[in-house]
PDB file of C-alpha atoms in Angstrom:
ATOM      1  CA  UNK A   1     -14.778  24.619  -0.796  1.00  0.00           C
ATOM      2  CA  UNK A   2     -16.103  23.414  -4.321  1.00  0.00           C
ATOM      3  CA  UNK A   3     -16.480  26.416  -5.605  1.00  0.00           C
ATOM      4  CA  UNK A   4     -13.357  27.206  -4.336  1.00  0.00           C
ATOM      5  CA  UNK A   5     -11.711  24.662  -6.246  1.00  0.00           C
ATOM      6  CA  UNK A   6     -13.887  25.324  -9.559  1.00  0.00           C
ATOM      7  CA  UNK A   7     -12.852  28.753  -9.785  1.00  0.00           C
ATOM      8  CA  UNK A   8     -10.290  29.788 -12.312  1.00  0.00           C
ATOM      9  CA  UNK A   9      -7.413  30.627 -10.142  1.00  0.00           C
ATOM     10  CA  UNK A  10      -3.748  29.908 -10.284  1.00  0.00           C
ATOM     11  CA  UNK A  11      -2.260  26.806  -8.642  1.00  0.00           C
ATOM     12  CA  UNK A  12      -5.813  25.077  -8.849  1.00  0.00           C
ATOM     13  CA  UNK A  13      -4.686  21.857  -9.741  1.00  0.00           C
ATOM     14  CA  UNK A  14      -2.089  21.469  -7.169  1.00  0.00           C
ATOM     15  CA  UNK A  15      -4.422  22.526  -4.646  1.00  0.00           C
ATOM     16  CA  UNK A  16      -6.936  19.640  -6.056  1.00  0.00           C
ATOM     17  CA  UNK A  17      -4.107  17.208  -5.622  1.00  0.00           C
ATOM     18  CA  UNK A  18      -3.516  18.411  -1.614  1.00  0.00           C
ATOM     19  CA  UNK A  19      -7.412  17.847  -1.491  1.00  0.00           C
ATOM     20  CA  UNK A  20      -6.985  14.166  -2.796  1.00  0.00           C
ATOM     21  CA  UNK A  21      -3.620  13.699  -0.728  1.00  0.00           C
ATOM     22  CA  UNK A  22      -5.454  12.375   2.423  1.00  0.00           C
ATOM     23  CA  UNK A  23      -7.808   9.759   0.590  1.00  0.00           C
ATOM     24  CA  UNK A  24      -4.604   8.158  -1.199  1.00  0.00           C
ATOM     25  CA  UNK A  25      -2.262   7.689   1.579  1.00  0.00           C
ATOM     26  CA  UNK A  26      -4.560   4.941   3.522  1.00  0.00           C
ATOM     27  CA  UNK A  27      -4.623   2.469   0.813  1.00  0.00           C
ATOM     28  CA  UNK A  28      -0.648   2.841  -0.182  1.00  0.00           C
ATOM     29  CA  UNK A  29       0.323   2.397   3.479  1.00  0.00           C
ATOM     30  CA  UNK A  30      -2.302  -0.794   4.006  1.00  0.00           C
ATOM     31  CA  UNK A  31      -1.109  -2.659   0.587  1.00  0.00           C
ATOM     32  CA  UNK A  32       2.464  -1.771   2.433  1.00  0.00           C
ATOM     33  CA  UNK A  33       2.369  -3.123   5.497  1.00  0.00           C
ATOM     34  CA  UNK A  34       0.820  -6.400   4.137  1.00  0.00           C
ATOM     35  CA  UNK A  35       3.826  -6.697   1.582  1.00  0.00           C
ATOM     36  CA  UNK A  36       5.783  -6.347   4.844  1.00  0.00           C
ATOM     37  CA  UNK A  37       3.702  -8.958   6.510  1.00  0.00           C
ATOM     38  CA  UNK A  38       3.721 -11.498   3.791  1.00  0.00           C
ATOM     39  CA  UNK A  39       7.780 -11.071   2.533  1.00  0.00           C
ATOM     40  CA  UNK A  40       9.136 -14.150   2.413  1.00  0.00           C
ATOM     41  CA  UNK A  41      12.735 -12.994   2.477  1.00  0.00           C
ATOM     42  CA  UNK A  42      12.624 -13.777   6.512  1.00  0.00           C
ATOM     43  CA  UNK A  43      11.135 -10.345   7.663  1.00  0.00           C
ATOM     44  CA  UNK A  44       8.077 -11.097   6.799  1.00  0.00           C
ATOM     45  CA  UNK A  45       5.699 -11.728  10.527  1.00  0.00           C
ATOM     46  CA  UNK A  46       3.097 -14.307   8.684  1.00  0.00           C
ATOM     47  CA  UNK A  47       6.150 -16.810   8.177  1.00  0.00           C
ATOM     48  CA  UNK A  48       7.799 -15.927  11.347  1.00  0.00           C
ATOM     49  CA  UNK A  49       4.614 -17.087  13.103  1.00  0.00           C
ATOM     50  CA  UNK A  50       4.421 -20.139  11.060  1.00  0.00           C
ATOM     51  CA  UNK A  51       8.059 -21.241  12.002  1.00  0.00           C
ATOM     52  CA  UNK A  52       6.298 -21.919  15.335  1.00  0.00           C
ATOM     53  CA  UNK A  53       4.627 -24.481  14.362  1.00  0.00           C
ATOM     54  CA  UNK A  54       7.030 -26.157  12.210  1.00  0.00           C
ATOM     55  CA  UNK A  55       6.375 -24.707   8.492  1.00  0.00           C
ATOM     56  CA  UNK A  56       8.743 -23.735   5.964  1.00  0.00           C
ATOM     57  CA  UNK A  57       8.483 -20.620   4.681  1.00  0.00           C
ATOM     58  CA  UNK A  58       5.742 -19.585   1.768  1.00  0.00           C
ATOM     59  CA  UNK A  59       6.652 -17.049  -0.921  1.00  0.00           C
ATOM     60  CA  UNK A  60       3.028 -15.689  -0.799  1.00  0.00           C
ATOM     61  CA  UNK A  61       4.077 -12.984  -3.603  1.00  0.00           C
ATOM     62  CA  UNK A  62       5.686 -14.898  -5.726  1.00  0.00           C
ATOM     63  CA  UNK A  63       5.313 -17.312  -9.063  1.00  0.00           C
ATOM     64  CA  UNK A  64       5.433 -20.891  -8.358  1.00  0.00           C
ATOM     65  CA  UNK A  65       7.500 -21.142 -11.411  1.00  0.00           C
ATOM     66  CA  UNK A  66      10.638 -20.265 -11.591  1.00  0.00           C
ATOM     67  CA  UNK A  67      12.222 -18.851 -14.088  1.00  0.00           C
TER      68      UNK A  67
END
């Protein structure tokens, strides 16, 4: 499969990229799902679960300045 990508044939770089495509997707999706988790915008699960027990919301992306 190396030398199948090393040798000078046409469309090699965008079979390189398909190569790659699997060992980017994991990391996008993870950082994803924990923006999802941590969104402090009311969708977010982490301060849905903290409700419970009588927080307030956190921003956990956000500054604590405002601006």
């Amino acid at each position: 499969m190396a030398l199948f990508l090393h040798a000078n044939i046409p469309g090699r770089k965008v079979l390189r990229a398909m190569m790659l495509m699997p060992l980017m997707i994991p990391p996008v999706i993870a950082a994803l799902m924990w923006k999802v988790m941590m969104d402090s915008s009311g969708g977010g699960i982490l301060n849905y679960a903290l409700s419970f027990i009588g927080v307030n919301p956190v921003n956990w992306l956000g500054s604590r300045t405002r601006q």
